[in-house]
Amino acid sequence: MTLTINGAQKEIPEETETINMLLNHLQLGNKKAVVERNGVILKKEQYDEEPVQPGDTLEIVHFVGGG
Amino acid sequence: MLKIGPYSFQSRLFLGTGKYENADVQKEAVRESETEVLTFAVRRMNLFDESQPDPFERMDLSGFRLLPNTAGAKTAEEAVRIAKIAQAADMCDMVKVEVIGCDKTLLPDPVETIKASEILLDEGFTVLPYTSDDVVLARRLQELGVHAIMPGASPIGTGLGIINPYNLSHIIEQAEVPVIVDAGIGSPKDAAHAMELGADGVLLNTAVSGADNPVKMAEAMKYALEAGKLGCEAGRIEKKYYAQASSPVEGLSKL
């Protein structure tokens, strides 16, 4: 399926059903990432249940050095 | 003891985590500075690039209060979104509201800063707005109920020090919440200057991370803040136009 992740179109395997599975697919499973799906910020506890569907727009952000 | 909202700090130095040469230097500099507050930013992950370092992977953040900034926001709405993202990651004790209104000077947009602060206060955040050194704006932010005011010494990253000590003094004099001088600090002299003017703390980043020896500079900043604070409490002498001898003028032995 096609998702928009951080502004770019990405092809993701059809069997990716949840946010957690998506993060694992992107090899981000163990990083401190925050996911926003279609403009809604998701809580970590929701990653296991929240679905990923074709056409979703996802923002995956993290923390970087800054002042 | 510095108190901001529900938090208390021994150290009055807030340290940014940007632009360090490497994670080891950063870790050492943070240790030497004895800071209790670290700032950071929120950015899109650079996906499909595993080489991207995680700036916090080698830092034990448990001993620190985390102050995410909303850098990159140009509107109140964007700033609120960034604050909520930081909160969702459990990496938000306080939030530095930073809404930039000018690309050249990186000076904050006062209208959007006020709007963002108002929304985040309503949502229960501990709000520290980065503002220009405008005396009336600082008062308006205080009236909203912000937990500290963070006027810039000079534009971000310039190292120009305190450009307008007059305005800063008035902001400090009228403030009922802590004033943390943020941005533009170049050297320990500037940090001491801010504290001598009566500031409650200083937030700096580039002055340490960009120094030839960031670890040594972090230590220097720690002492500068302490010296400035003590100097402020001690009460400096008045400036005079004409010289006045320190040694007695009577009883001179004649040749």
Coordinates of C-alpha atoms in Angstrom, one line a residue:
Chain A
M1 CA 0.0 0.0 0.0
T2 CA 1.1 3.6 -0.5
L3 CA 1.5 5.9 2.5
T4 CA 2.8 9.4 2.7
I5 CA 5.5 9.4 5.3
N6 CA 7.3 12.6 6.2
G7 CA 6.2 14.2 3.0
A8 CA 7.3 11.4 0.7
Q9 CA 5.2 8.6 -0.9
K10 CA 6.4 5.2 0.3
E11 CA 5.4 1.7 -0.6
I12 CA 4.8 -0.4 2.5
P13 CA 4.0 -4.2 2.5
E14 CA 0.3 -4.9 2.6
E15 CA 0.6 -7.0 5.8
T16 CA 1.6 -3.9 7.8
E17 CA -1.5 -3.5 9.9
T18 CA -0.6 -1.3 12.9
I19 CA 1.6 1.7 13.7
N20 CA 3.9 -0.7 15.7
M21 CA 4.3 -2.9 12.6
L22 CA 5.1 0.1 10.5
L23 CA 7.8 1.3 12.9
N24 CA 9.3 -2.1 13.0
H25 CA 9.3 -2.2 9.2
L26 CA 11.1 1.1 9.2
Q27 CA 13.5 -0.2 11.8
L28 CA 12.4 2.5 14.2
G29 CA 10.9 0.1 16.8
N30 CA 13.4 0.9 19.5
K31 CA 13.8 4.7 18.9
K32 CA 12.0 7.5 20.7
A33 CA 9.7 8.4 17.8
V34 CA 6.4 10.2 17.9
V35 CA 3.8 9.4 15.2
E36 CA 1.2 11.7 13.9
R37 CA -1.4 10.0 11.7
N38 CA -3.6 12.2 9.5
G39 CA -2.9 15.2 11.8
V40 CA -3.6 13.4 15.1
I41 CA -0.8 12.7 17.5
L42 CA -0.8 9.1 18.7
K43 CA 0.3 8.0 22.2
K44 CA 2.8 5.2 22.5
E45 CA 0.3 2.9 24.2
Q46 CA -1.9 3.2 21.0
Y47 CA 0.8 2.0 18.6
D48 CA -0.2 -1.7 19.0
E49 CA -3.8 -1.2 18.1
E50 CA -3.9 1.9 15.8
P51 CA -4.3 0.8 12.2
V52 CA -2.3 1.9 9.1
Q53 CA -4.5 2.2 6.1
P54 CA -3.7 3.0 2.4
G55 CA -3.5 6.7 1.8
D56 CA -2.7 7.6 5.4
T57 CA -0.4 10.6 5.9
L58 CA 2.1 10.0 8.7
E59 CA 4.6 12.2 10.3
I60 CA 7.3 10.4 12.2
V61 CA 9.3 12.8 14.3
H62 CA 12.0 12.6 17.0
F63 CA 14.1 14.8 19.1
V64 CA 17.3 16.5 18.0
G65 CA 19.8 18.8 19.6
G66 CA 18.6 22.4 19.9
G67 CA 18.7 25.5 22.0
Chain B
M1 CA 17.0 28.2 44.4
L2 CA 15.3 28.9 41.1
K3 CA 11.6 28.1 40.9
I4 CA 9.7 27.8 37.6
G5 CA 6.2 26.5 37.8
P6 CA 6.3 23.3 39.8
Y7 CA 10.1 22.8 39.4
S8 CA 13.1 23.9 41.5
F9 CA 16.7 24.2 40.4
Q10 CA 20.0 24.7 42.1
S11 CA 21.7 25.6 38.8
R12 CA 20.6 28.7 36.9
L13 CA 22.1 27.6 33.6
F14 CA 19.9 26.1 31.0
L15 CA 21.9 24.4 28.3
G16 CA 21.0 23.7 24.7
T17 CA 22.0 20.5 23.0
G18 CA 22.5 21.7 19.4
K19 CA 25.6 21.7 17.2
Y20 CA 28.1 19.7 19.3
E21 CA 31.0 18.2 17.5
N22 CA 30.1 14.8 18.9
A23 CA 28.1 13.1 21.6
D24 CA 31.1 12.6 24.0
V25 CA 31.9 16.3 24.0
Q26 CA 28.3 17.1 24.6
K27 CA 28.0 14.7 27.5
E28 CA 31.2 16.2 29.1
A29 CA 30.1 19.7 28.6
V30 CA 26.7 19.0 30.1
R31 CA 28.4 17.4 33.1
E32 CA 30.9 20.4 33.6
S33 CA 28.1 22.9 33.3
E34 CA 26.2 21.3 36.2
T35 CA 23.0 22.3 34.4
E36 CA 19.7 20.7 35.4
V37 CA 17.8 21.7 32.3
L38 CA 18.5 20.6 28.7
T39 CA 16.7 22.0 25.7
F40 CA 16.1 20.2 22.4
A41 CA 14.1 20.4 19.2
V42 CA 11.6 18.3 17.4
R43 CA 12.2 17.3 13.8
R44 CA 11.1 14.8 11.2
M45 CA 13.0 11.6 11.3
N46 CA 15.3 11.1 8.4
L47 CA 13.9 7.7 7.5
F48 CA 15.8 5.0 5.7
D49 CA 19.0 6.4 6.9
E50 CA 20.3 4.3 9.8
S51 CA 23.5 6.3 10.2
Q52 CA 21.5 9.2 11.6
P53 CA 22.7 9.6 15.2
D54 CA 20.3 9.9 18.1
P55 CA 21.6 12.8 20.1
F56 CA 20.3 11.4 23.3
E57 CA 21.3 7.8 23.0
R58 CA 24.4 8.2 25.2
M59 CA 22.8 10.5 27.7
D60 CA 21.1 9.5 30.8
L61 CA 18.3 12.0 30.8
S62 CA 16.8 10.9 34.1
G63 CA 18.6 13.6 36.1
F64 CA 17.4 16.5 34.0
R65 CA 14.3 18.5 33.4
L66 CA 13.6 18.6 29.6
L67 CA 12.8 21.8 27.9
P68 CA 11.7 21.1 24.3
N69 CA 11.6 24.2 22.1
T70 CA 9.1 24.9 19.3
A71 CA 11.9 26.0 17.0
G72 CA 10.8 25.8 13.4
A73 CA 7.3 27.1 14.2
K74 CA 6.3 30.3 12.4
T75 CA 2.7 30.3 13.7
A76 CA 1.1 29.6 17.1
E77 CA -0.6 26.6 15.6
E78 CA 2.7 25.0 14.6
A79 CA 4.2 25.8 18.0
V80 CA 1.3 24.1 19.8
R81 CA 1.6 21.0 17.6
I82 CA 5.3 20.7 18.4
A83 CA 4.7 21.1 22.1
K84 CA 2.1 18.3 22.0
I85 CA 4.4 16.0 20.1
A86 CA 7.1 16.5 22.8
Q87 CA 4.5 15.8 25.4
A88 CA 3.3 12.6 23.7
A89 CA 6.9 11.3 23.9
D90 CA 7.1 11.9 27.6
M91 CA 9.9 14.3 26.9
C92 CA 8.3 17.5 28.1
D93 CA 8.6 19.0 31.6
M94 CA 8.3 22.5 30.4
V95 CA 8.1 24.0 26.9
K96 CA 10.0 26.9 25.4
V97 CA 7.7 28.7 23.1
E98 CA 9.7 29.8 20.1
V99 CA 7.9 31.3 17.1
I100 CA 10.2 32.9 14.7
G101 CA 8.9 35.9 12.8
C102 CA 12.0 36.9 10.8
D103 CA 14.4 34.6 8.9
K104 CA 17.2 37.1 8.9
T105 CA 17.3 38.0 12.6
L106 CA 15.4 34.9 13.9
L107 CA 13.6 37.3 16.2
P108 CA 10.4 36.0 17.6
D109 CA 6.9 36.9 16.3
P110 CA 5.3 38.6 19.3
V111 CA 1.7 38.1 18.3
E112 CA 2.1 34.4 17.5
T113 CA 4.2 33.9 20.7
I114 CA 1.3 35.4 22.8
K115 CA -1.3 33.2 21.0
A116 CA 0.8 30.0 21.4
S117 CA 1.5 30.8 25.1
E118 CA -2.2 31.3 25.8
I119 CA -3.2 28.0 24.2
L120 CA -0.4 26.0 25.9
L121 CA -1.2 27.6 29.3
D122 CA -4.9 26.5 28.8
E123 CA -3.6 23.0 28.1
G124 CA -1.7 22.9 31.3
F125 CA 1.9 23.2 30.0
T126 CA 4.6 24.9 32.0
V127 CA 5.3 27.7 29.5
L128 CA 8.5 29.6 29.0
P129 CA 8.2 32.0 26.0
Y130 CA 11.3 33.2 24.1
T131 CA 10.7 36.8 23.4
S132 CA 12.5 39.9 22.2
D133 CA 13.7 42.4 24.8
D134 CA 10.5 44.3 24.7
V135 CA 9.4 45.5 28.1
V136 CA 5.7 45.8 27.4
L137 CA 5.5 42.4 25.6
A138 CA 7.2 40.8 28.6
R139 CA 4.6 42.3 30.9
R140 CA 1.8 41.1 28.6
L141 CA 3.2 37.6 28.7
Q142 CA 3.4 37.7 32.4
E143 CA -0.2 38.8 32.6
L144 CA -1.2 35.7 30.6
G145 CA 0.4 33.6 33.3
V146 CA 3.5 32.3 31.8
H147 CA 5.9 30.6 34.2
A148 CA 9.1 32.4 33.1
I149 CA 10.0 35.0 30.6
M150 CA 13.0 34.4 28.3
P151 CA 14.1 37.6 26.6
G152 CA 16.9 37.4 24.1
A153 CA 20.2 39.1 24.8
S154 CA 20.8 39.5 21.0
P155 CA 19.7 37.4 18.0
I156 CA 20.1 33.6 18.2
G157 CA 23.6 32.3 17.5
T158 CA 25.2 35.7 17.1
G159 CA 27.2 35.8 20.3
L160 CA 26.8 39.5 20.4
G161 CA 25.9 39.5 24.1
I162 CA 23.5 41.9 25.7
I163 CA 22.6 44.5 23.2
N164 CA 20.1 46.4 25.2
P165 CA 20.9 46.2 29.0
Y166 CA 18.5 49.0 29.6
N167 CA 15.4 47.1 28.3
L168 CA 16.6 43.9 30.0
S169 CA 16.9 45.8 33.3
H170 CA 13.3 47.0 33.0
I171 CA 12.0 43.5 32.1
I172 CA 13.8 42.1 35.2
E173 CA 12.6 44.9 37.5
Q174 CA 8.9 44.5 36.7
A175 CA 8.9 40.7 36.4
E176 CA 7.1 38.6 39.0
V177 CA 8.1 35.4 37.4
P178 CA 11.7 34.3 36.7
V179 CA 13.6 36.0 33.8
I180 CA 15.9 33.7 31.9
V181 CA 18.1 35.5 29.4
D182 CA 18.0 33.4 26.3
A183 CA 20.0 33.7 23.0
G184 CA 22.9 35.8 21.9
I185 CA 25.2 35.0 24.8
G186 CA 28.8 34.8 23.4
S187 CA 31.1 34.5 26.3
P188 CA 31.2 34.1 30.1
K189 CA 31.2 37.9 30.3
D190 CA 27.8 38.1 28.8
A191 CA 26.4 35.4 31.1
A192 CA 27.8 37.3 34.1
H193 CA 26.4 40.5 32.8
A194 CA 22.9 39.0 32.6
M195 CA 23.1 37.8 36.1
E196 CA 24.5 41.1 37.4
L197 CA 21.5 42.8 35.8
G198 CA 19.4 40.6 38.1
A199 CA 18.3 37.8 35.7
D200 CA 17.3 34.6 37.4
G201 CA 19.1 32.4 34.8
V202 CA 20.6 32.1 31.4
L203 CA 19.9 29.7 28.5
L204 CA 22.7 29.3 26.0
N205 CA 23.8 26.8 23.4
T206 CA 26.2 27.9 20.7
A207 CA 28.4 29.8 23.2
V208 CA 29.4 26.4 24.6
S209 CA 28.9 24.0 21.7
G210 CA 30.7 26.3 19.3
A211 CA 33.7 27.2 21.6
D212 CA 37.1 25.9 20.7
N213 CA 36.9 23.8 23.9
P214 CA 33.2 23.3 24.7
V215 CA 33.9 21.4 27.9
K216 CA 36.0 24.2 29.4
M217 CA 33.5 26.8 28.2
A218 CA 30.7 24.9 29.9
E219 CA 32.7 25.1 33.2
A220 CA 33.4 28.8 32.6
M221 CA 29.7 29.5 32.1
K222 CA 28.9 27.8 35.3
Y223 CA 31.3 30.1 37.2
A224 CA 30.2 33.2 35.2
L225 CA 26.6 32.7 36.3
E226 CA 27.6 32.2 39.9
A227 CA 29.9 35.3 39.8
G228 CA 27.2 37.5 38.2
K229 CA 24.6 36.3 40.7
L230 CA 26.9 37.0 43.7
G231 CA 27.9 40.4 42.2
C232 CA 24.2 41.3 41.8
E233 CA 23.5 40.4 45.4
A234 CA 26.5 42.2 46.7
G235 CA 25.5 45.5 45.0
R236 CA 28.0 47.1 42.7
I237 CA 29.4 50.6 43.2
E238 CA 28.0 53.6 41.3
K239 CA 29.8 54.7 38.1
K240 CA 31.6 58.0 38.4
Y241 CA 33.0 60.3 35.8
Y242 CA 36.1 61.4 37.7
A243 CA 38.7 59.3 39.4
Q244 CA 38.7 58.8 43.1
A245 CA 41.8 57.4 44.7
S246 CA 41.5 54.1 46.5
S247 CA 44.5 54.8 48.7
P248 CA 44.4 57.5 51.4
V249 CA 45.3 61.0 50.1
E250 CA 46.5 62.1 53.6
G251 CA 49.7 61.3 55.4
L252 CA 51.9 61.1 52.3
S253 CA 55.5 60.7 53.2
K254 CA 57.5 63.6 51.6
L255 CA 60.8 63.1 50.0

